[in-house]
Amino acid sequence: ALMHLERAAILAPTYAYMQFHLGDALAWCGRPEDSLEYIDRALKLNANDCGVFLTIRGMAQWMADDAAHARTTFESAIRRNPSYPWAHGMLAVVHYEAGDLASARREAHAGHRFNRRFSLHFAERVMPFLLPEHRERFVEAWRAAGLPKEESARR
């Protein structure tokens, strides 16, 4: 699949979303440094990304153990799109790993308000992390932040 996305990115070098989709896939596959190259291309092509590109950029930074930059990136994503749940959910992880449990809880629950699927079950079984260590860190942070075990009922 990555080969096809790489080919598509070559064929559409000025289409921000193609560059983003490759960067997104590379991040989930545990290749954060490669991911950042494509996410940065996407941001140059479409700087008004509504926080989605930035959230994946922050996730790749977190995966590359660059928590300080990841935090700044997630905060920027939230300023652009305050109701984007994934920026809040990932910022919760960064806060937890920095030892700021109160901020981790605040961000995790903000994300949960915007996406009722945020739960330990979702983190453990649905999030497409390829590398177990990324999933384990993510689940640990969400557990400590007090997210529910199961998805909330739809409202």
mmCIF file of C-alpha atoms in Angstrom:
data_model
loop_
_atom_site.group_PDB
_atom_site.id
_atom_site.type_symbol
_atom_site.label_atom_id
_atom_site.label_comp_id
_atom_site.label_asym_id
_atom_site.label_seq_id
_atom_site.Cartn_x
_atom_site.Cartn_y
_atom_site.Cartn_z
ATOM 1 C CA ALA A 1 0.000 0.000 0.000
ATOM 2 C CA LEU A 2 2.842 2.402 0.801
ATOM 3 C CA MET A 3 4.323 1.775 -2.638
ATOM 4 C CA HIS A 4 1.054 2.877 -4.243
ATOM 5 C CA LEU A 5 0.804 5.961 -2.034
ATOM 6 C CA GLU A 6 4.423 6.861 -2.849
ATOM 7 C CA ARG A 7 3.648 6.529 -6.547
ATOM 8 C CA ALA A 8 0.543 8.683 -6.147
ATOM 9 C CA ALA A 9 2.547 11.351 -4.294
ATOM 10 C CA ILE A 10 5.032 11.415 -7.173
ATOM 11 C CA LEU A 11 2.211 11.717 -9.713
ATOM 12 C CA ALA A 12 0.521 14.533 -7.763
ATOM 13 C CA PRO A 13 3.386 16.566 -6.279
ATOM 14 C CA THR A 14 1.285 19.718 -5.888
ATOM 15 C CA TYR A 15 -1.777 18.062 -4.344
ATOM 16 C CA ALA A 16 -1.481 18.623 -0.591
ATOM 17 C CA TYR A 17 -3.826 15.809 0.375
ATOM 18 C CA MET A 18 -1.843 13.205 -1.555
ATOM 19 C CA GLN A 19 1.326 14.246 0.262
ATOM 20 C CA PHE A 20 -0.630 14.211 3.535
ATOM 21 C CA HIS A 21 -2.084 10.734 2.964
ATOM 22 C CA LEU A 22 1.370 9.287 2.388
ATOM 23 C CA GLY A 23 2.699 11.074 5.473
ATOM 24 C CA ASP A 24 -0.274 9.843 7.480
ATOM 25 C CA ALA A 25 0.258 6.222 6.410
ATOM 26 C CA LEU A 26 3.983 6.414 7.130
ATOM 27 C CA ALA A 27 3.288 7.692 10.644
ATOM 28 C CA TRP A 28 0.857 4.877 11.452
ATOM 29 C CA CYS A 29 3.425 2.415 10.069
ATOM 30 C CA GLY A 30 5.973 3.671 12.601
ATOM 31 C CA ARG A 31 8.127 5.675 10.203
ATOM 32 C CA PRO A 32 7.852 9.142 11.756
ATOM 33 C CA GLU A 33 10.903 10.722 10.150
ATOM 34 C CA ASP A 34 9.661 9.775 6.672
ATOM 35 C CA SER A 35 6.175 10.911 7.626
ATOM 36 C CA LEU A 36 7.350 14.383 8.593
ATOM 37 C CA GLU A 37 8.863 14.936 5.146
ATOM 38 C CA TYR A 38 5.488 14.438 3.456
ATOM 39 C CA ILE A 39 3.414 16.203 6.109
ATOM 40 C CA ASP A 40 5.686 19.235 5.807
ATOM 41 C CA ARG A 41 5.220 19.170 2.023
ATOM 42 C CA ALA A 42 1.448 19.058 2.535
ATOM 43 C CA LEU A 43 1.596 22.012 4.918
ATOM 44 C CA LYS A 44 3.618 24.041 2.399
ATOM 45 C CA LEU A 45 1.006 23.284 -0.247
ATOM 46 C CA ASN A 46 -1.971 23.939 2.034
ATOM 47 C CA ALA A 47 -1.070 25.924 5.133
ATOM 48 C CA ASN A 48 -4.755 26.243 6.101
ATOM 49 C CA ASP A 49 -5.213 22.576 6.971
ATOM 50 C CA CYS A 50 -7.803 23.020 9.763
ATOM 51 C CA GLY A 51 -5.524 21.173 12.176
ATOM 52 C CA VAL A 52 -5.617 17.737 10.558
ATOM 53 C CA PHE A 53 -2.180 17.880 8.926
ATOM 54 C CA LEU A 54 -0.745 19.390 12.094
ATOM 55 C CA THR A 55 -2.200 16.641 14.260
ATOM 56 C CA ILE A 56 -0.487 13.936 12.227
ATOM 57 C CA ARG A 57 2.694 16.031 12.244
ATOM 58 C CA GLY A 58 2.509 16.150 16.029
ATOM 59 C CA MET A 59 1.881 12.418 16.202
ATOM 60 C CA ALA A 60 4.970 11.756 14.069
ATOM 61 C CA GLN A 61 6.994 14.072 16.307
ATOM 62 C CA TRP A 62 5.717 12.192 19.372
ATOM 63 C CA MET A 63 6.642 8.859 17.761
ATOM 64 C CA ALA A 64 10.120 10.251 17.068
ATOM 65 C CA ASP A 65 10.437 11.132 20.776
ATOM 66 C CA ASP A 66 10.253 14.869 20.151
ATOM 67 C CA ALA A 67 7.624 15.668 22.772
ATOM 68 C CA ALA A 68 8.388 19.388 23.007
ATOM 69 C CA HIS A 69 7.720 19.982 19.319
ATOM 70 C CA ALA A 70 4.750 17.588 19.360
ATOM 71 C CA ARG A 71 3.117 19.600 22.142
ATOM 72 C CA THR A 72 3.596 22.864 20.248
ATOM 73 C CA THR A 73 2.206 21.277 17.085
ATOM 74 C CA PHE A 74 -0.899 19.880 18.840
ATOM 75 C CA GLU A 75 -1.530 23.232 20.492
ATOM 76 C CA SER A 76 -1.331 24.900 17.076
ATOM 77 C CA ALA A 77 -3.752 22.332 15.644
ATOM 78 C CA ILE A 78 -6.205 23.053 18.469
ATOM 79 C CA ARG A 79 -5.967 26.804 17.884
ATOM 80 C CA ARG A 80 -6.852 26.209 14.226
ATOM 81 C CA ASN A 81 -9.654 23.780 15.005
ATOM 82 C CA PRO A 82 -10.689 23.733 18.672
ATOM 83 C CA SER A 83 -13.217 20.940 18.157
ATOM 84 C CA TYR A 84 -10.872 18.504 16.371
ATOM 85 C CA PRO A 85 -10.841 15.601 18.853
ATOM 86 C CA TRP A 86 -7.632 13.912 17.707
ATOM 87 C CA ALA A 87 -5.449 16.913 18.487
ATOM 88 C CA HIS A 88 -6.857 16.885 22.022
ATOM 89 C CA GLY A 89 -6.437 13.110 22.305
ATOM 90 C CA MET A 90 -2.801 13.212 21.233
ATOM 91 C CA LEU A 91 -2.020 16.261 23.372
ATOM 92 C CA ALA A 92 -3.352 14.250 26.319
ATOM 93 C CA VAL A 93 -0.700 11.607 25.613
ATOM 94 C CA VAL A 94 2.092 14.188 25.491
ATOM 95 C CA HIS A 95 0.927 15.771 28.755
ATOM 96 C CA TYR A 96 0.710 12.372 30.453
ATOM 97 C CA GLU A 97 4.216 11.412 29.378
ATOM 98 C CA ALA A 98 5.492 14.774 30.663
ATOM 99 C CA GLY A 99 3.974 14.013 34.066
ATOM 100 C CA ASP A 100 1.131 16.546 33.821
ATOM 101 C CA LEU A 101 -1.829 14.321 34.626
ATOM 102 C CA ALA A 102 -4.274 17.202 35.169
ATOM 103 C CA SER A 103 -3.642 18.541 31.652
ATOM 104 C CA ALA A 104 -3.740 15.012 30.223
ATOM 105 C CA ARG A 105 -7.171 14.499 31.761
ATOM 106 C CA ARG A 106 -8.429 17.873 30.550
ATOM 107 C CA GLU A 107 -7.345 17.196 26.950
ATOM 108 C CA ALA A 108 -8.518 13.573 26.899
ATOM 109 C CA HIS A 109 -11.945 14.558 28.131
ATOM 110 C CA ALA A 110 -12.111 17.475 25.687
ATOM 111 C CA GLY A 111 -11.426 15.004 22.877
ATOM 112 C CA HIS A 112 -14.054 12.633 24.287
ATOM 113 C CA ARG A 113 -16.670 15.399 24.284
ATOM 114 C CA PHE A 114 -16.073 15.842 20.541
ATOM 115 C CA ASN A 115 -15.790 12.124 19.746
ATOM 116 C CA ARG A 116 -17.725 9.706 21.946
ATOM 117 C CA ARG A 117 -15.730 6.790 20.507
ATOM 118 C CA PHE A 118 -12.685 7.829 22.554
ATOM 119 C CA SER A 119 -12.247 4.866 24.883
ATOM 120 C CA LEU A 120 -9.661 2.333 25.933
ATOM 121 C CA HIS A 121 -11.349 -0.274 23.720
ATOM 122 C CA PHE A 122 -11.037 2.055 20.722
ATOM 123 C CA ALA A 123 -7.382 2.797 21.520
ATOM 124 C CA GLU A 124 -6.543 -0.871 21.971
ATOM 125 C CA ARG A 125 -8.440 -2.366 19.047
ATOM 126 C CA VAL A 126 -9.171 0.283 16.443
ATOM 127 C CA MET A 127 -6.306 2.790 16.361
ATOM 128 C CA PRO A 128 -4.113 1.684 13.437
ATOM 129 C CA PHE A 129 -0.689 1.804 15.132
ATOM 130 C CA LEU A 130 1.533 -0.778 13.460
ATOM 131 C CA LEU A 131 4.162 -0.821 16.219
ATOM 132 C CA PRO A 132 2.997 -2.197 19.563
ATOM 133 C CA GLU A 133 5.092 0.281 21.557
ATOM 134 C CA HIS A 134 3.170 3.236 20.109
ATOM 135 C CA ARG A 135 -0.174 1.618 20.911
ATOM 136 C CA GLU A 136 0.972 0.721 24.426
ATOM 137 C CA ARG A 137 2.111 4.276 25.183
ATOM 138 C CA PHE A 138 -1.126 5.667 23.771
ATOM 139 C CA VAL A 139 -3.376 3.287 25.725
ATOM 140 C CA GLU A 140 -1.444 3.854 28.961
ATOM 141 C CA ALA A 141 -1.885 7.615 28.629
ATOM 142 C CA TRP A 142 -5.608 7.402 27.882
ATOM 143 C CA ARG A 143 -6.103 4.956 30.778
ATOM 144 C CA ALA A 144 -4.305 7.293 33.192
ATOM 145 C CA ALA A 145 -6.308 10.247 31.830
ATOM 146 C CA GLY A 146 -9.502 8.467 32.819
ATOM 147 C CA LEU A 147 -11.129 7.741 29.498
ATOM 148 C CA PRO A 148 -13.884 5.103 29.699
ATOM 149 C CA LYS A 149 -13.233 1.438 28.956
ATOM 150 C CA GLU A 150 -15.936 1.283 26.280
ATOM 151 C CA GLU A 151 -17.360 3.738 23.779
ATOM 152 C CA SER A 152 -20.129 5.977 25.063
ATOM 153 C CA ALA A 153 -23.642 5.517 23.766
ATOM 154 C CA ARG A 154 -24.564 7.803 20.918
ATOM 155 C CA ARG A 155 -26.476 10.924 21.806
#
